[in-house]
Coordinates of C-alpha atoms in Angstrom, one line a residue:
M1 CA 16.5 -42.5 5.6
T2 CA 18.0 -41.7 2.2
D3 CA 18.1 -38.2 0.6
Q4 CA 18.5 -38.0 -3.1
P5 CA 20.6 -35.1 -4.7
A6 CA 19.5 -31.6 -3.7
A7 CA 17.0 -29.6 -5.7
T8 CA 18.2 -27.9 -8.9
D9 CA 16.7 -25.5 -11.4
R10 CA 15.8 -28.5 -13.6
Q11 CA 14.4 -30.6 -10.7
P12 CA 13.2 -28.2 -8.0
W13 CA 12.6 -30.9 -5.4
R14 CA 14.7 -33.4 -3.4
D15 CA 13.5 -37.0 -3.2
I16 CA 13.5 -38.6 0.3
V17 CA 13.2 -42.3 0.9
Y18 CA 12.6 -43.4 4.5
T19 CA 11.8 -46.7 6.2
A20 CA 8.6 -47.3 8.1
Q21 CA 8.6 -49.2 11.4
D22 CA 7.5 -52.4 9.6
G23 CA 10.3 -52.1 7.0
L24 CA 8.4 -50.6 4.0
R25 CA 10.3 -48.0 2.1
L26 CA 8.2 -44.8 1.7
H27 CA 8.8 -41.8 -0.5
A28 CA 8.4 -38.1 -0.1
R29 CA 9.6 -34.9 -1.9
R30 CA 11.0 -31.7 -0.4
Y31 CA 10.7 -28.3 -2.0
G32 CA 12.0 -25.0 -1.0
P33 CA 14.9 -23.5 0.9
E34 CA 17.1 -25.6 3.1
E35 CA 16.9 -22.9 5.8
S36 CA 13.8 -20.8 6.4
P37 CA 12.2 -19.0 9.4
L38 CA 8.8 -19.9 8.0
R39 CA 6.9 -22.9 9.2
P40 CA 7.2 -26.0 7.0
A41 CA 4.1 -27.2 5.0
L42 CA 3.3 -30.9 5.1
C43 CA 1.1 -32.0 2.2
L44 CA -1.0 -35.2 2.6
P45 CA -2.9 -36.5 -0.4
G46 CA -6.2 -38.2 -0.9
L47 CA -7.0 -41.9 -0.7
T48 CA -5.7 -43.1 -4.1
R49 CA -3.5 -40.1 -4.8
N50 CA 0.1 -39.2 -4.0
G51 CA 2.4 -36.3 -3.4
R52 CA 2.6 -35.3 -7.0
D53 CA -0.9 -33.8 -6.6
F54 CA 0.8 -30.9 -4.7
H55 CA 3.5 -30.2 -7.2
S56 CA 2.0 -26.9 -8.5
L57 CA 1.1 -25.7 -5.0
A58 CA 4.5 -26.7 -3.6
M59 CA 6.3 -24.7 -6.3
A60 CA 4.2 -21.7 -5.4
L61 CA 4.8 -22.0 -1.7
A62 CA 8.5 -22.8 -2.0
S63 CA 9.5 -19.8 -4.2
G64 CA 9.5 -16.0 -3.9
P65 CA 10.1 -13.8 -0.9
D66 CA 7.9 -16.0 1.4
A67 CA 9.5 -19.3 0.3
R68 CA 9.0 -22.0 2.9
P69 CA 10.0 -25.7 3.0
V70 CA 7.2 -28.0 1.6
Y71 CA 7.1 -31.7 2.0
C72 CA 4.8 -33.9 -0.1
L73 CA 4.3 -37.5 1.0
D74 CA 3.3 -40.7 -0.7
Y75 CA 1.5 -43.0 1.6
R76 CA 2.3 -46.7 1.7
G77 CA 0.9 -48.3 -1.5
R78 CA 0.8 -45.0 -3.4
G79 CA 3.1 -43.1 -5.7
L80 CA 6.7 -44.2 -5.3
S81 CA 6.2 -45.9 -1.9
D82 CA 6.3 -49.6 -1.4
Y83 CA 3.1 -51.6 -1.5
D84 CA 2.0 -53.2 1.8
P85 CA 1.6 -57.0 1.6
N86 CA -1.2 -56.6 4.2
W87 CA -4.0 -54.5 2.7
R88 CA -5.5 -54.0 6.2
N89 CA -2.7 -51.5 6.9
Y90 CA -4.2 -49.1 4.3
S91 CA -5.9 -47.3 7.1
P92 CA -5.7 -43.6 8.2
F93 CA -4.3 -44.7 11.6
I94 CA -1.3 -46.6 10.1
E95 CA -0.8 -43.8 7.6
L96 CA -0.7 -41.3 10.4
L97 CA 2.0 -43.3 12.2
D98 CA 4.0 -43.2 9.0
V99 CA 3.6 -39.5 8.7
L100 CA 4.6 -39.0 12.3
D101 CA 7.7 -41.2 11.8
F102 CA 8.6 -39.0 8.8
M103 CA 8.2 -35.8 10.8
T104 CA 10.4 -37.2 13.6
L105 CA 13.1 -38.2 11.1
Q106 CA 13.0 -34.8 9.5
G107 CA 12.8 -32.9 12.8
L108 CA 9.5 -31.3 11.9
K109 CA 7.5 -29.8 14.8
G110 CA 4.5 -27.6 14.6
A111 CA 4.0 -28.0 10.8
S112 CA 1.2 -26.5 8.8
V113 CA -0.6 -29.6 7.4
V114 CA -2.3 -29.3 4.0
G115 CA -4.6 -32.4 3.8
T116 CA -6.7 -33.3 0.8
S117 CA -9.6 -35.6 1.7
R118 CA -7.9 -38.6 3.3
G119 CA -5.0 -36.2 4.2
G120 CA -7.5 -34.0 6.1
I121 CA -8.7 -37.0 8.1
I122 CA -5.1 -37.7 9.0
A123 CA -4.6 -34.1 10.1
M124 CA -7.6 -34.3 12.4
L125 CA -6.3 -37.6 13.9
M126 CA -2.9 -35.9 14.3
A127 CA -4.5 -33.1 16.3
V128 CA -5.8 -35.8 18.7
M129 CA -2.8 -38.1 19.0
R130 CA 0.1 -35.6 18.8
P131 CA -1.3 -32.0 19.0
S132 CA 2.2 -30.5 19.1
A133 CA 3.0 -31.9 15.6
I134 CA 0.4 -29.7 13.9
A135 CA 0.2 -25.9 14.2
A136 CA -2.3 -25.1 11.5
A137 CA -4.4 -27.1 9.1
V138 CA -5.8 -26.7 5.5
L139 CA -8.6 -29.2 5.1
N140 CA -9.1 -29.6 1.4
D141 CA -12.7 -30.7 0.8
I142 CA -13.0 -32.7 3.9
G143 CA -14.7 -32.3 7.3
P144 CA -16.1 -34.2 10.2
V145 CA -19.1 -35.4 8.2
I146 CA -18.5 -37.4 5.0
E147 CA -21.3 -37.5 2.5
T148 CA -22.0 -41.1 1.5
A149 CA -22.8 -40.2 -2.1
G150 CA -19.2 -39.0 -2.6
L151 CA -17.8 -42.0 -0.7
A152 CA -19.8 -44.4 -2.8
R153 CA -18.5 -42.8 -6.0
I154 CA -14.9 -43.2 -4.9
M155 CA -15.5 -46.8 -3.9
G156 CA -16.9 -47.3 -7.4
Y157 CA -13.6 -46.6 -9.1
A158 CA -10.9 -47.2 -6.6
G159 CA -8.9 -50.3 -7.6
K160 CA -11.1 -50.7 -10.7
I161 CA -9.6 -48.2 -13.2
P162 CA -8.1 -50.0 -16.3
L163 CA -4.5 -49.2 -16.9
P164 CA -4.2 -46.9 -19.9
R165 CA -1.9 -48.0 -22.8
S166 CA -0.6 -44.6 -23.5
W167 CA -0.5 -41.1 -22.0
E168 CA -3.1 -40.0 -24.4
E169 CA -5.5 -42.7 -23.1
A170 CA -4.6 -41.7 -19.6
S171 CA -5.5 -38.1 -20.2
A172 CA -8.8 -39.0 -21.8
L173 CA -9.6 -41.4 -18.9
V174 CA -8.9 -38.8 -16.2
R175 CA -10.9 -36.2 -18.1
D176 CA -13.9 -38.4 -18.7
M177 CA -14.0 -39.4 -15.0
N178 CA -13.9 -35.9 -13.7
K179 CA -15.2 -33.4 -16.3
R180 CA -18.7 -33.4 -14.7
F181 CA -17.2 -32.0 -11.4
F182 CA -14.4 -29.9 -13.0
P183 CA -16.0 -28.4 -16.2
Q184 CA -13.6 -25.5 -16.3
I185 CA -10.4 -27.4 -16.6
D186 CA -8.5 -26.8 -19.8
P187 CA -8.1 -29.9 -22.0
D188 CA -4.3 -29.6 -22.0
E189 CA -4.3 -29.6 -18.2
W190 CA -5.8 -33.1 -18.0
A191 CA -2.6 -34.5 -19.5
E192 CA -0.7 -33.0 -16.6
I193 CA -3.2 -34.3 -14.1
A194 CA -2.9 -37.8 -15.6
R195 CA 0.8 -37.8 -14.8
Q196 CA -0.1 -37.0 -11.2
W197 CA -2.5 -40.0 -11.0
F198 CA -0.3 -42.6 -12.7
N199 CA 3.3 -43.5 -12.3
E200 CA 5.5 -43.9 -15.3
E201 CA 7.4 -47.0 -16.4
K202 CA 9.3 -47.3 -19.7
G203 CA 7.6 -44.1 -20.9
R204 CA 4.1 -45.5 -20.4
P205 CA 1.5 -45.1 -17.6
A206 CA 2.0 -47.5 -14.7
P207 CA -0.3 -48.0 -11.6
G208 CA -0.2 -45.1 -9.2
Y209 CA -1.5 -47.1 -6.3
D210 CA -2.0 -50.6 -5.0
N211 CA -5.4 -51.9 -6.2
N212 CA -5.7 -53.7 -2.9
L213 CA -6.8 -50.3 -1.5
A214 CA -10.3 -51.4 -2.8
K215 CA -10.3 -54.2 -0.2
A216 CA -9.9 -51.8 2.6
L217 CA -12.8 -49.7 1.2
E218 CA -15.0 -52.8 1.0
E219 CA -15.0 -52.9 4.8
I220 CA -17.2 -49.7 4.7
D221 CA -21.0 -50.0 4.6
V222 CA -22.2 -47.0 2.6
S223 CA -25.8 -47.9 3.3
K224 CA -25.2 -46.4 6.8
P225 CA -24.0 -42.9 7.6
M226 CA -20.2 -42.6 8.2
P227 CA -19.1 -42.1 11.8
E228 CA -18.7 -38.4 12.4
M229 CA -15.4 -36.9 13.5
W230 CA -16.6 -33.8 15.4
P231 CA -14.4 -34.7 18.5
H232 CA -11.3 -34.9 16.2
F233 CA -12.2 -31.6 14.5
Q234 CA -12.7 -30.0 17.9
S235 CA -9.0 -30.9 18.7
L236 CA -8.1 -28.3 16.1
Q237 CA -10.1 -25.6 17.9
R238 CA -7.0 -23.8 19.2
K239 CA -5.2 -23.8 15.8
P240 CA -5.9 -21.8 12.7
V241 CA -7.9 -23.8 10.1
L242 CA -8.7 -23.1 6.5
V243 CA -11.4 -25.2 4.9
L244 CA -11.6 -25.4 1.1
R245 CA -14.8 -26.8 -0.4
G246 CA -15.2 -27.5 -4.1
E247 CA -18.4 -25.8 -5.4
N248 CA -19.4 -29.2 -7.0
S249 CA -18.2 -31.4 -4.1
D250 CA -20.2 -34.5 -3.3
L251 CA -18.1 -35.4 -0.3
L252 CA -18.2 -32.2 1.8
S253 CA -21.5 -30.3 2.1
A254 CA -22.0 -26.6 2.5
K255 CA -24.0 -27.4 5.7
T256 CA -21.0 -29.2 7.2
V257 CA -18.7 -26.3 6.4
A258 CA -21.2 -23.9 8.1
D259 CA -21.4 -26.2 11.2
M260 CA -17.5 -26.2 11.3
A261 CA -17.4 -22.4 11.2
A262 CA -20.0 -22.3 14.0
R263 CA -17.8 -24.5 16.2
H264 CA -14.4 -23.1 15.4
P265 CA -13.7 -19.4 16.1
R266 CA -10.6 -19.2 13.9
L267 CA -11.9 -21.1 10.9
V268 CA -11.6 -19.6 7.4
A269 CA -13.9 -21.1 4.8
V270 CA -13.4 -20.7 1.0
T271 CA -15.4 -22.1 -1.8
V272 CA -13.4 -23.1 -4.9
R273 CA -15.7 -22.3 -7.9
G274 CA -16.1 -24.7 -10.8
Q275 CA -14.4 -27.6 -9.0
G276 CA -15.6 -30.7 -7.2
H277 CA -13.9 -33.2 -4.9
A278 CA -11.3 -32.4 -4.3
P279 CA -10.1 -28.9 -5.5
L280 CA -6.9 -29.5 -7.5
L281 CA -4.9 -26.7 -5.8
R282 CA -3.4 -25.8 -9.2
D283 CA -5.1 -22.4 -9.8
R284 CA -3.6 -19.1 -8.7
F285 CA -6.6 -18.1 -6.6
T286 CA -6.5 -21.2 -4.4
Q287 CA -2.7 -21.1 -4.1
R288 CA -2.9 -17.4 -3.1
V289 CA -5.6 -18.2 -0.5
I290 CA -3.4 -21.0 1.0
A291 CA -0.2 -18.9 0.9
D292 CA -1.9 -16.0 2.7
F293 CA -3.4 -18.3 5.3
L294 CA -0.1 -20.0 6.0
R295 CA 1.6 -16.6 6.3
D296 CA -1.0 -15.4 8.8
A297 CA -0.8 -18.7 10.7
D298 CA 3.0 -18.2 11.0
A299 CA 2.3 -14.9 12.7

């Protein structure tokens, strides 16, 4: 495992590169104080996304009187992590093993896991495979039942997005793909979101994930209902859980959230107005909800 220089005022994070059991070099970022009595937050992104999605949230959680350590991970094939030569390893199970390896290397036990979409699936798997690793969970627009309409939409663009020639094109592309589900996002903010989606190379947008992810998705038959994960969700029953649902989400239904609340006595459910799949976690309201939840979970 290699740690880059410590966080500074100009770069308020520390890059971490570690090696998976099969030799791939994977990347993560650490925000916040080196020493803290507060439980660390472990942020796991969506299918085609990376740890940069959590930058704004990490900055909020890692500063102020309640500053806590925050770790934001890039799965294999995403962000600054190595691509896997075997696309079949782009699976939640393999990604969970990578996350658990990272936690072991960092000495993280009983973390609060913030999981967006795919990250929430990994959080539920973690609760089954290693329940001591997770003490609380934020499930961002994901639950035991995945709506096939949203999944089909994701399959329609994953691995098929043309590489923009400039950051202006990247901003327009991200905006046009998402404005129907996120109508209240400020035009200038799309430029920042584009830099989360795409890597940068020689000042221009570069692929933010391995297009072979699409091959893993092609194994899914969206003409049939997705297998439900109620037993996995039930493994979180003894832990505090916050569910965020985008008001315009096509992946997590309001009915599923209601069913989750009926089965989990400590579940907190919040609807993020004006956002779809998945809430961007950049607005002050959502960040405050998460911060308050994590503080209460610490207690």
